[in-house]
mmCIF file of C-alpha atoms in Angstrom:
data_model
loop_
_atom_site.group_PDB
_atom_site.id
_atom_site.type_symbol
_atom_site.label_atom_id
_atom_site.label_comp_id
_atom_site.label_asym_id
_atom_site.label_seq_id
_atom_site.Cartn_x
_atom_site.Cartn_y
_atom_site.Cartn_z
ATOM 1 C CA MET S 1 96.407 90.675 140.613
ATOM 2 C CA PHE S 2 92.813 91.482 141.609
ATOM 3 C CA TYR S 3 92.485 93.659 138.527
ATOM 4 C CA PHE S 4 93.439 90.862 136.132
ATOM 5 C CA GLU S 5 91.118 88.441 137.870
ATOM 6 C CA GLY S 6 88.324 91.005 137.682
ATOM 7 C CA VAL S 7 88.642 91.516 133.930
ATOM 8 C CA GLY S 8 88.872 87.778 133.304
ATOM 9 C CA ALA S 9 92.488 87.629 132.125
ATOM 10 C CA PRO S 10 93.939 84.147 131.624
ATOM 11 C CA HIS S 11 96.716 82.939 133.902
ATOM 12 C CA PHE S 12 100.230 84.273 133.243
ATOM 13 C CA ASN S 13 103.587 83.897 134.977
ATOM 14 C CA SER S 14 105.314 87.190 134.222
ATOM 15 C CA LEU S 15 104.425 90.822 133.615
ATOM 16 C CA ASN S 16 106.387 93.570 131.877
ATOM 17 C CA VAL S 17 106.087 96.714 134.011
ATOM 18 C CA THR S 18 107.227 99.519 131.716
ATOM 19 C CA GLU S 19 106.880 102.317 134.293
ATOM 20 C CA PRO S 20 107.828 100.942 137.758
ATOM 21 C CA ASP S 21 107.935 104.381 139.429
ATOM 22 C CA PHE S 22 104.344 105.076 138.427
ATOM 23 C CA PHE S 23 103.066 102.006 140.249
ATOM 24 C CA LYS S 24 105.216 102.710 143.291
ATOM 25 C CA ASN S 25 103.724 106.189 143.605
ATOM 26 C CA MET S 26 100.281 104.891 142.750
ATOM 27 C CA GLN S 27 100.408 102.487 145.659
ATOM 28 C CA GLU S 28 101.103 105.387 148.031
ATOM 29 C CA LEU S 29 98.211 107.394 146.587
ATOM 30 C CA ILE S 30 95.796 104.499 146.965
ATOM 31 C CA GLY S 31 96.564 104.312 150.669
ATOM 32 C CA ALA S 32 96.323 108.076 151.124
ATOM 33 C CA HIS S 33 92.696 108.407 149.971
ATOM 34 C CA SER S 34 89.446 106.736 150.926
ATOM 35 C CA LEU S 35 87.613 104.193 148.811
ATOM 36 C CA ASP S 36 84.773 106.678 148.256
ATOM 37 C CA ASP S 37 87.267 109.233 146.906
ATOM 38 C CA TRP S 38 88.588 106.703 144.431
ATOM 39 C CA LYS S 39 85.083 105.754 143.338
ATOM 40 C CA THR S 40 84.329 109.406 142.642
ATOM 41 C CA TYR S 41 87.614 109.872 140.782
ATOM 42 C CA LEU S 42 87.124 106.795 138.601
ATOM 43 C CA ARG S 43 83.468 107.638 137.985
ATOM 44 C CA TRP S 44 84.523 111.078 136.743
ATOM 45 C CA HIS S 45 87.083 109.517 134.373
ATOM 46 C CA ALA S 46 84.443 107.169 132.999
ATOM 47 C CA VAL S 47 82.114 110.098 132.306
ATOM 48 C CA HIS S 48 84.886 112.195 130.765
ATOM 49 C CA ALA S 49 86.019 109.368 128.472
ATOM 50 C CA SER S 50 82.434 108.773 127.350
ATOM 51 C CA ALA S 51 81.272 112.393 127.158
ATOM 52 C CA ALA S 52 80.908 112.378 123.373
ATOM 53 C CA MET S 53 78.426 109.495 123.624
ATOM 54 C CA LEU S 54 76.353 111.045 126.430
ATOM 55 C CA PRO S 55 73.552 113.697 126.423
ATOM 56 C CA THR S 56 74.300 117.226 125.224
ATOM 57 C CA ALA S 57 74.937 118.636 128.706
ATOM 58 C CA PHE S 58 77.936 116.321 129.101
ATOM 59 C CA VAL S 59 79.234 117.169 125.622
ATOM 60 C CA ASN S 60 79.049 120.908 126.288
ATOM 61 C CA GLU S 61 80.682 120.716 129.706
ATOM 62 C CA ASN S 62 83.515 118.573 128.382
ATOM 63 C CA PHE S 63 84.059 120.923 125.426
ATOM 64 C CA ASP S 64 83.999 124.024 127.607
ATOM 65 C CA PHE S 65 87.082 122.984 129.546
ATOM 66 C CA TYR S 66 89.075 120.564 127.391
ATOM 67 C CA SER S 67 88.647 122.400 124.104
ATOM 68 C CA LYS S 68 87.650 126.002 124.803
ATOM 69 C CA THR S 69 89.767 126.585 127.938
ATOM 70 C CA LEU S 70 92.779 124.361 127.238
ATOM 71 C CA THR S 71 93.172 124.802 123.496
ATOM 72 C CA GLY S 72 91.232 127.976 122.705
ATOM 73 C CA THR S 73 88.798 126.239 120.351
ATOM 74 C CA LYS S 74 85.889 128.607 119.809
ATOM 75 C CA GLU S 75 83.200 126.432 118.279
ATOM 76 C CA LEU S 76 81.950 122.918 118.998
ATOM 77 C CA ARG S 77 81.743 120.794 115.865
ATOM 78 C CA PRO S 78 78.513 118.898 115.109
ATOM 79 C CA ARG S 79 78.325 115.677 117.100
ATOM 80 C CA TRP S 80 78.333 113.481 113.990
ATOM 81 C CA SER S 81 81.639 115.035 112.911
ATOM 82 C CA ALA S 82 83.357 115.331 116.293
ATOM 83 C CA ALA S 83 82.266 112.043 117.828
ATOM 84 C CA TRP S 84 80.281 109.578 115.798
ATOM 85 C CA VAL S 85 82.407 109.438 112.656
ATOM 86 C CA PRO S 86 85.836 109.099 114.354
ATOM 87 C CA ARG S 87 84.560 106.678 117.001
ATOM 88 C CA THR S 88 82.746 104.524 114.476
ATOM 89 C CA ARG S 89 85.805 104.537 112.261
ATOM 90 C CA ARG S 90 87.944 103.423 115.183
ATOM 91 C CA SER S 91 85.470 100.866 116.463
ATOM 92 C CA ALA S 92 84.608 99.232 113.151
ATOM 93 C CA ARG S 93 87.932 99.954 111.500
ATOM 94 C CA TRP S 94 88.602 96.435 110.254
ATOM 95 C CA SER S 95 85.048 95.767 109.154
ATOM 96 C CA VAL S 96 84.889 98.829 106.890
ATOM 97 C CA ARG S 97 88.448 98.651 105.597
ATOM 98 C CA SER S 98 87.473 97.486 102.112
ATOM 99 C CA MET S 99 85.215 100.508 101.639
ATOM 100 C CA SER S 100 88.186 102.858 101.937
ATOM 101 C CA ILE S 101 90.614 101.150 99.570
ATOM 102 C CA ARG S 102 90.423 102.160 95.954
ATOM 103 C CA PRO S 103 90.934 99.647 93.118
ATOM 104 C CA SER S 104 94.051 101.580 92.099
ATOM 105 C CA ALA S 105 95.770 100.842 95.424
ATOM 106 C CA ARG S 106 97.673 97.894 93.954
ATOM 107 C CA LYS S 107 99.278 100.166 91.384
ATOM 108 C CA GLN S 108 100.060 102.736 94.086
ATOM 109 C CA ARG S 109 101.641 100.053 96.230
ATOM 110 C CA ALA S 110 103.739 98.539 93.438
ATOM 111 C CA HIS S 111 104.977 101.947 92.315
ATOM 112 C CA ALA S 112 105.824 102.941 95.893
ATOM 113 C CA GLY S 113 107.970 99.836 96.239
ATOM 114 C CA HIS S 114 110.359 101.270 93.648
ATOM 115 C CA GLY S 115 111.105 104.291 95.820
ATOM 116 C CA TRP S 116 111.240 102.195 99.001
ATOM 117 C CA GLU S 117 114.170 100.121 97.757
ATOM 118 C CA HIS S 118 116.216 103.248 97.013
ATOM 119 C CA LEU S 119 115.435 104.691 100.456
ATOM 120 C CA ARG S 120 116.206 101.470 102.294
ATOM 121 C CA LYS S 121 119.554 101.046 100.547
ATOM 122 C CA LYS S 122 120.578 104.600 101.384
ATOM 123 C CA ARG S 123 119.689 104.215 105.055
ATOM 124 C CA SER S 124 121.632 100.988 105.465
ATOM 125 C CA VAL S 125 124.879 102.471 104.176
ATOM 126 C CA ARG S 126 127.720 102.464 106.716
ATOM 127 C CA THR S 127 125.836 100.908 109.598
ATOM 128 C CA SER S 128 126.546 97.681 111.402
ATOM 129 C CA ARG S 129 122.909 97.183 112.288
ATOM 130 C CA ALA S 130 120.764 94.756 110.321
ATOM 131 C CA CYS S 131 118.681 96.602 107.752
ATOM 132 C CA LEU S 132 115.239 97.601 108.954
ATOM 133 C CA ASP S 133 112.530 95.075 108.264
ATOM 134 C CA GLY S 134 110.671 96.335 105.235
ATOM 135 C CA ARG S 135 108.012 93.667 105.055
ATOM 136 C CA ARG S 136 105.285 96.199 105.820
ATOM 137 C CA HIS S 137 106.389 98.999 103.573
ATOM 138 C CA GLN S 138 103.824 97.956 100.995
ATOM 139 C CA SER S 139 100.988 98.063 103.503
ATOM 140 C CA ALA S 140 100.294 94.327 103.397
ATOM 141 C CA GLY S 141 96.815 93.833 102.089
ATOM 142 C CA ALA S 142 96.308 97.472 101.057
ATOM 143 C CA GLY S 143 94.320 97.600 97.855
ATOM 144 C CA GLU S 144 93.394 93.923 97.997
ATOM 145 C CA ALA S 145 89.787 92.881 97.515
ATOM 146 C CA GLU S 146 90.101 90.316 100.288
ATOM 147 C CA GLY S 147 87.591 90.888 103.073
ATOM 148 C CA HIS S 148 85.293 93.101 101.000
ATOM 149 C CA LEU S 149 81.804 93.179 102.488
ATOM 150 C CA GLU S 150 78.536 94.065 100.846
ATOM 151 C CA PRO S 151 76.447 96.650 102.815
ATOM 152 C CA ASP S 152 74.095 94.086 104.402
ATOM 153 C CA ARG S 153 76.917 91.796 105.477
ATOM 154 C CA LEU S 154 78.884 94.798 106.673
ATOM 155 C CA TYR S 155 76.030 95.933 108.909
ATOM 156 C CA ARG S 156 75.601 92.461 110.419
ATOM 157 C CA GLN S 157 79.320 92.257 111.222
ATOM 158 C CA VAL S 158 79.380 95.721 112.774
ATOM 159 C CA ALA S 159 76.247 94.886 114.765
ATOM 160 C CA ARG S 160 77.945 91.794 116.190
ATOM 161 C CA LEU S 161 81.015 93.879 116.932
ATOM 162 C CA PHE S 162 78.969 96.309 118.992
ATOM 163 C CA GLY S 163 76.911 93.581 120.599
ATOM 164 C CA ALA S 164 73.745 94.971 118.985
ATOM 165 C CA SER S 165 71.141 92.919 117.141
ATOM 166 C CA ASP S 166 69.310 95.971 115.776
ATOM 167 C CA ARG S 167 69.726 99.719 115.295
ATOM 168 C CA THR S 168 67.699 100.776 118.326
ATOM 169 C CA ARG S 169 70.363 100.218 120.943
ATOM 170 C CA GLY S 170 71.622 103.370 122.651
ATOM 171 C CA CYS S 171 74.823 104.976 121.381
ATOM 172 C CA PHE S 172 76.662 104.737 124.686
ATOM 173 C CA ARG S 173 75.691 101.085 125.195
ATOM 174 C CA GLN S 174 76.847 100.219 121.694
ATOM 175 C CA PHE S 175 80.268 101.727 122.183
ATOM 176 C CA ALA S 176 80.558 100.247 125.674
ATOM 177 C CA ALA S 177 79.856 96.821 124.183
ATOM 178 C CA ARG S 178 82.471 97.485 121.529
ATOM 179 C CA GLU S 179 85.085 98.412 124.138
ATOM 180 C CA SER S 180 84.261 95.240 126.054
ATOM 181 C CA ASN S 181 84.673 93.119 122.927
ATOM 182 C CA ASP S 182 87.973 94.795 122.098
ATOM 183 C CA MET S 183 89.209 94.252 125.656
ATOM 184 C CA GLN S 184 88.411 90.562 125.399
ATOM 185 C CA ARG S 185 90.201 90.352 122.051
ATOM 186 C CA ARG S 186 93.357 91.737 123.640
ATOM 187 C CA LEU S 187 93.080 89.518 126.713
ATOM 188 C CA ASP S 188 92.848 86.486 124.436
ATOM 189 C CA LYS S 189 96.356 87.252 123.176
ATOM 190 C CA ILE S 190 97.932 86.575 126.583
ATOM 191 C CA GLY S 191 100.126 83.495 126.548
ATOM 192 C CA LYS S 192 100.104 83.210 122.762
ATOM 193 C CA PRO S 193 102.994 83.881 120.346
ATOM 194 C CA LEU S 194 103.248 87.390 118.934
ATOM 195 C CA ASP S 195 101.494 87.705 115.595
ATOM 196 C CA LYS S 196 103.870 89.861 113.593
ATOM 197 C CA ARG S 197 101.371 90.036 110.748
ATOM 198 C CA GLU S 198 98.906 92.017 112.836
ATOM 199 C CA TRP S 199 98.676 95.673 111.920
ATOM 200 C CA PRO S 200 98.656 98.471 114.509
ATOM 201 C CA TYR S 201 95.858 100.278 112.650
ATOM 202 C CA PRO S 202 93.556 99.770 109.628
ATOM 203 C CA PRO S 203 94.590 100.454 106.007
ATOM 204 C CA MET S 204 92.585 103.699 105.651
ATOM 205 C CA THR S 205 94.685 105.382 108.360
ATOM 206 C CA ILE S 206 96.667 108.423 107.184
ATOM 207 C CA ASN S 207 99.784 107.833 109.223
ATOM 208 C CA ALA S 208 103.106 106.027 109.253
ATOM 209 C CA THR S 209 105.034 104.542 112.177
ATOM 210 C CA TYR S 210 108.172 102.783 113.285
ATOM 211 C CA ASP S 211 107.844 100.152 116.021
ATOM 212 C CA PRO S 212 111.163 99.463 117.790
ATOM 213 C CA THR S 213 109.773 96.406 119.598
ATOM 214 C CA GLN S 214 109.253 94.683 116.245
ATOM 215 C CA ASN S 215 111.778 96.692 114.242
ATOM 216 C CA ASN S 216 109.393 97.420 111.410
ATOM 217 C CA VAL S 217 107.831 100.339 109.642
ATOM 218 C CA THR S 218 104.167 100.576 108.643
ATOM 219 C CA PHE S 219 102.751 102.585 105.752
ATOM 220 C CA PRO S 220 99.019 101.921 105.323
ATOM 221 C CA ALA S 221 97.045 102.543 102.145
ATOM 222 C CA GLY S 222 95.628 105.770 103.563
ATOM 223 C CA ILE S 223 98.941 107.583 103.265
ATOM 224 C CA LEU S 224 99.726 106.231 99.804
ATOM 225 C CA GLN S 225 97.592 108.890 98.138
ATOM 226 C CA PRO S 226 97.906 112.635 97.425
ATOM 227 C CA PRO S 227 99.343 114.824 98.781
ATOM 228 C CA PHE S 228 101.727 112.263 100.243
ATOM 229 C CA TYR S 229 101.972 110.008 97.214
ATOM 230 C CA ASP S 230 100.736 109.988 93.628
ATOM 231 C CA ASN S 231 101.739 107.300 91.145
ATOM 232 C CA LYS S 232 101.029 109.732 88.311
ATOM 233 C CA ALA S 233 103.482 112.322 89.631
ATOM 234 C CA ASP S 234 107.193 112.430 88.841
ATOM 235 C CA ASP S 235 109.728 110.861 91.196
ATOM 236 C CA ALA S 236 110.935 114.216 92.509
ATOM 237 C CA LEU S 237 107.538 115.131 93.979
ATOM 238 C CA ASN S 238 106.998 111.672 95.472
ATOM 239 C CA PHE S 239 110.449 111.455 97.019
ATOM 240 C CA GLY S 240 109.934 114.913 98.511
ATOM 241 C CA ALA S 241 106.634 113.868 100.093
ATOM 242 C CA ILE S 242 106.171 110.152 100.878
ATOM 243 C CA GLY S 243 109.939 109.614 100.507
ATOM 244 C CA ALA S 244 110.602 112.038 103.357
ATOM 245 C CA VAL S 245 107.915 110.290 105.445
ATOM 246 C CA ILE S 246 109.502 106.891 104.848
ATOM 247 C CA GLY S 247 112.928 108.328 105.607
ATOM 248 C CA HIS S 248 111.543 109.842 108.812
ATOM 249 C CA GLU S 249 110.358 106.451 110.097
ATOM 250 C CA LEU S 250 113.573 104.730 109.032
ATOM 251 C CA THR S 251 115.587 107.320 110.936
ATOM 252 C CA HIS S 252 113.734 106.427 114.142
ATOM 253 C CA GLY S 253 115.317 102.982 113.935
ATOM 254 C CA PHE S 254 118.711 104.595 114.294
ATOM 255 C CA ASP S 255 118.063 107.339 116.848
ATOM 256 C CA ASP S 256 118.219 107.324 120.641
ATOM 257 C CA GLU S 257 114.971 105.336 120.797
ATOM 258 C CA GLY S 258 115.827 102.799 118.119
ATOM 259 C CA SER S 259 119.242 102.309 119.697
ATOM 260 C CA GLN S 260 117.605 100.630 122.695
ATOM 261 C CA PHE S 261 116.234 97.722 120.621
ATOM 262 C CA ASP S 262 118.180 95.254 118.505
ATOM 263 C CA ALA S 263 117.304 93.993 115.030
ATOM 264 C CA GLU S 264 114.812 91.476 116.460
ATOM 265 C CA GLY S 265 113.043 94.098 118.575
ATOM 266 C CA ASN S 266 114.557 92.920 121.850
ATOM 267 C CA LEU S 267 115.412 95.495 124.513
ATOM 268 C CA ARG S 268 119.179 95.599 123.986
ATOM 269 C CA ASP S 269 121.244 98.741 123.507
ATOM 270 C CA TRP S 270 123.443 98.269 120.450
ATOM 271 C CA TRP S 271 125.173 101.659 120.620
ATOM 272 C CA SER S 272 128.682 102.105 121.945
ATOM 273 C CA ALA S 273 129.510 104.905 124.374
ATOM 274 C CA SER S 274 131.127 106.749 121.482
ATOM 275 C CA ASP S 275 127.966 106.388 119.353
ATOM 276 C CA LYS S 276 125.828 107.902 122.094
ATOM 277 C CA LYS S 277 128.233 110.795 122.649
ATOM 278 C CA GLN S 278 128.397 111.618 118.938
ATOM 279 C CA PHE S 279 124.624 111.443 118.594
ATOM 280 C CA GLU S 280 124.142 113.930 121.420
ATOM 281 C CA GLU S 281 126.780 116.253 120.014
ATOM 282 C CA ARG S 282 125.428 116.177 116.463
ATOM 283 C CA THR S 283 121.796 116.619 117.444
ATOM 284 C CA SER S 284 122.451 119.466 119.885
ATOM 285 C CA CYS S 285 122.375 121.928 116.990
ATOM 286 C CA ILE S 286 118.899 120.688 116.019
ATOM 287 C CA LYS S 287 117.706 121.059 119.610
ATOM 288 C CA ASP S 288 119.032 124.610 119.844
ATOM 289 C CA GLU S 289 117.725 125.635 116.428
ATOM 290 C CA TYR S 290 114.161 124.434 117.045
ATOM 291 C CA ALA S 291 114.133 125.957 120.524
ATOM 292 C CA ASN S 292 114.293 129.351 118.801
ATOM 293 C CA PHE S 293 111.372 128.706 116.459
ATOM 294 C CA VAL S 294 108.159 130.509 117.361
ATOM 295 C CA ALA S 295 104.978 128.428 117.388
ATOM 296 C CA VAL S 296 102.604 131.330 117.993
ATOM 297 C CA ASP S 297 102.925 134.770 119.595
ATOM 298 C CA ASP S 298 105.797 134.495 122.117
ATOM 299 C CA VAL S 299 105.531 130.699 122.528
ATOM 300 C CA LYS S 300 108.643 128.897 121.286
ATOM 301 C CA LEU S 301 109.073 125.204 120.607
ATOM 302 C CA ASN S 302 110.540 122.839 123.176
ATOM 303 C CA GLY S 303 113.696 121.813 121.339
ATOM 304 C CA LYS S 304 114.569 119.047 123.789
ATOM 305 C CA LEU S 305 111.129 117.416 123.929
ATOM 306 C CA THR S 306 110.718 117.426 120.143
ATOM 307 C CA LEU S 307 114.328 116.459 119.378
ATOM 308 C CA GLY S 308 113.572 112.890 118.285
ATOM 309 C CA GLU S 309 110.894 113.915 115.803
ATOM 310 C CA ASN S 310 112.827 116.912 114.512
ATOM 311 C CA THR S 311 115.906 114.741 113.975
ATOM 312 C CA ALA S 312 113.777 112.246 112.062
ATOM 313 C CA ASP S 313 112.300 115.053 109.945
ATOM 314 C CA ASN S 314 115.736 116.293 108.952
ATOM 315 C CA GLY S 315 117.169 112.797 108.561
ATOM 316 C CA GLY S 316 114.213 111.645 106.510
ATOM 317 C CA LEU S 317 114.444 114.566 104.133
ATOM 318 C CA ARG S 318 118.168 113.989 103.637
ATOM 319 C CA ILE S 319 117.714 110.260 103.006
ATOM 320 C CA ALA S 320 114.898 110.905 100.530
ATOM 321 C CA TYR S 321 117.003 113.463 98.657
ATOM 322 C CA MET S 322 119.965 111.076 98.447
ATOM 323 C CA ALA S 323 117.645 108.325 97.224
ATOM 324 C CA LEU S 324 116.211 110.618 94.553
ATOM 325 C CA LEU S 325 119.683 111.422 93.262
ATOM 326 C CA ASN S 326 120.400 107.704 93.189
ATOM 327 C CA THR S 327 117.484 107.122 90.807
ATOM 328 C CA PHE S 328 119.042 109.459 88.248
ATOM 329 C CA ALA S 329 121.781 106.906 87.512
ATOM 330 C CA GLY S 330 123.929 109.689 86.100
ATOM 331 C CA LYS S 331 121.159 111.133 83.901
ATOM 332 C CA GLU S 332 119.515 114.376 84.966
ATOM 333 C CA PRO S 333 115.721 114.304 84.331
ATOM 334 C CA VAL S 334 114.238 116.880 81.972
ATOM 335 C CA PRO S 335 112.946 119.940 83.888
ATOM 336 C CA ILE S 336 109.178 120.131 84.402
ATOM 337 C CA ASP S 337 107.422 123.494 84.442
ATOM 338 C CA GLY S 338 110.826 125.139 84.353
ATOM 339 C CA LEU S 339 112.019 123.429 87.545
ATOM 340 C CA THR S 340 114.726 120.792 87.913
ATOM 341 C CA ALA S 341 114.073 117.534 89.758
ATOM 342 C CA GLU S 342 116.052 118.826 92.752
ATOM 343 C CA GLN S 343 113.859 121.915 92.915
ATOM 344 C CA ARG S 344 110.637 119.920 92.546
ATOM 345 C CA PHE S 345 111.719 117.673 95.410
ATOM 346 C CA PHE S 346 111.491 120.617 97.788
ATOM 347 C CA LEU S 347 108.144 121.732 96.371
ATOM 348 C CA ASP S 348 106.386 118.773 97.975
ATOM 349 C CA GLY S 349 108.674 118.329 100.961
ATOM 350 C CA PRO S 350 106.900 120.742 103.336
ATOM 351 C CA THR S 351 103.352 119.857 102.215
ATOM 352 C CA PRO S 352 102.628 116.675 104.240
ATOM 353 C CA GLY S 353 103.397 118.362 107.553
ATOM 354 C CA ALA S 354 101.418 121.495 106.853
ATOM 355 C CA GLY S 355 98.407 122.300 108.994
ATOM 356 C CA THR S 356 96.412 125.037 110.629
ATOM 357 C CA ALA S 357 98.175 127.351 113.045
ATOM 358 C CA PRO S 358 97.489 126.541 116.723
ATOM 359 C CA THR S 359 95.846 129.014 119.080
ATOM 360 C CA PRO S 360 98.087 130.503 121.820
ATOM 361 C CA SER S 361 96.397 128.299 124.458
ATOM 362 C CA SER S 362 96.831 125.191 122.331
ATOM 363 C CA ALA S 363 100.474 126.003 121.572
ATOM 364 C CA CYS S 364 101.305 126.392 125.276
ATOM 365 C CA TRP S 365 99.564 123.142 126.117
ATOM 366 C CA GLN S 366 101.117 121.152 123.262
ATOM 367 C CA ARG S 367 104.577 122.551 123.937
ATOM 368 C CA SER S 368 104.691 120.866 127.331
ATOM 369 C CA ILE S 369 103.457 117.412 126.332
ATOM 370 C CA ARG S 370 103.930 116.773 122.604
ATOM 371 C CA THR S 371 107.023 115.187 121.107
ATOM 372 C CA HIS S 372 105.940 116.413 117.653
ATOM 373 C CA ARG S 373 106.433 120.094 117.000
ATOM 374 C CA THR S 374 103.460 122.430 116.846
ATOM 375 C CA GLY S 375 102.960 124.875 113.958
ATOM 376 C CA ILE S 376 105.880 127.168 113.180
ATOM 377 C CA GLU S 377 105.486 130.757 112.014
#
């Protein structure tokens, strides 16, 4: 409890320890090393975590091992690109949100809702579980003018966020102040009811997630744009892209992770023994198939570690395809550029997940820790 007292946490009566074994082993390690050793260890972690905000010597040393040695990255990006932009975006994410949302976002959101309903209906077929909560599928607030800040007001708000009254404060001190403010914001939540309206990330984020503890899916404005979504494109292309992404997140609510939480997000396994056995049997083929895919050189994917994400990829694509067929209502759309709607669906399907091929070092490293697959040749 000394830690919580030290950071100024309010009083609480219970604590959810998600990884009990970690703390048991940690207690043994604490007793096995001197206080000076721990000070050195923690000081090193502080420097490593802040390297991007420190003088060039720290940046270069950090890059040399964590990027060049571990991942095979050959060139260090300019500091503004590698550090300042992403850290500022993360730190001031809510303050600058209105600058990243285009006026057309409302149309994008409304049009996306059409496809969402088809996807949601398809996923809820033949399941006893309450349908996934879709209240966030439209990225609540995405495209709204609410909270828009003029440049001068924006700067003042960001300055308060960083604890800086002017632009002369050092970079590291600014970000340290920001981390302190964010820590206090999270501590202030202790003892208060969960705010289910709070988003896990700002609207300009290009990502999508499923949260089993709240049983909801989140699709921010950032992903509701090309190549994932385009309200000027035909349904086939959109279902093949953003439809597959939505289907992917929906599938997580019904996989081995989602099975551990009920419709209200409570930790309660709602699968029967037969459900679990059938899931393992049916997904074993996916595990074996991906284990034979080559990421780079002679490095193959870890089929077991990436099973959940690979299952969601396949499930999401299937759901999106079924939903697309459902929109036809018995009438086949007119071919576009000589391709049927079914063919156009698969034109966009692979695009969202495409990326640069990993280096051999990066592939080996990612294979052992990532639940998402690395690049496939």
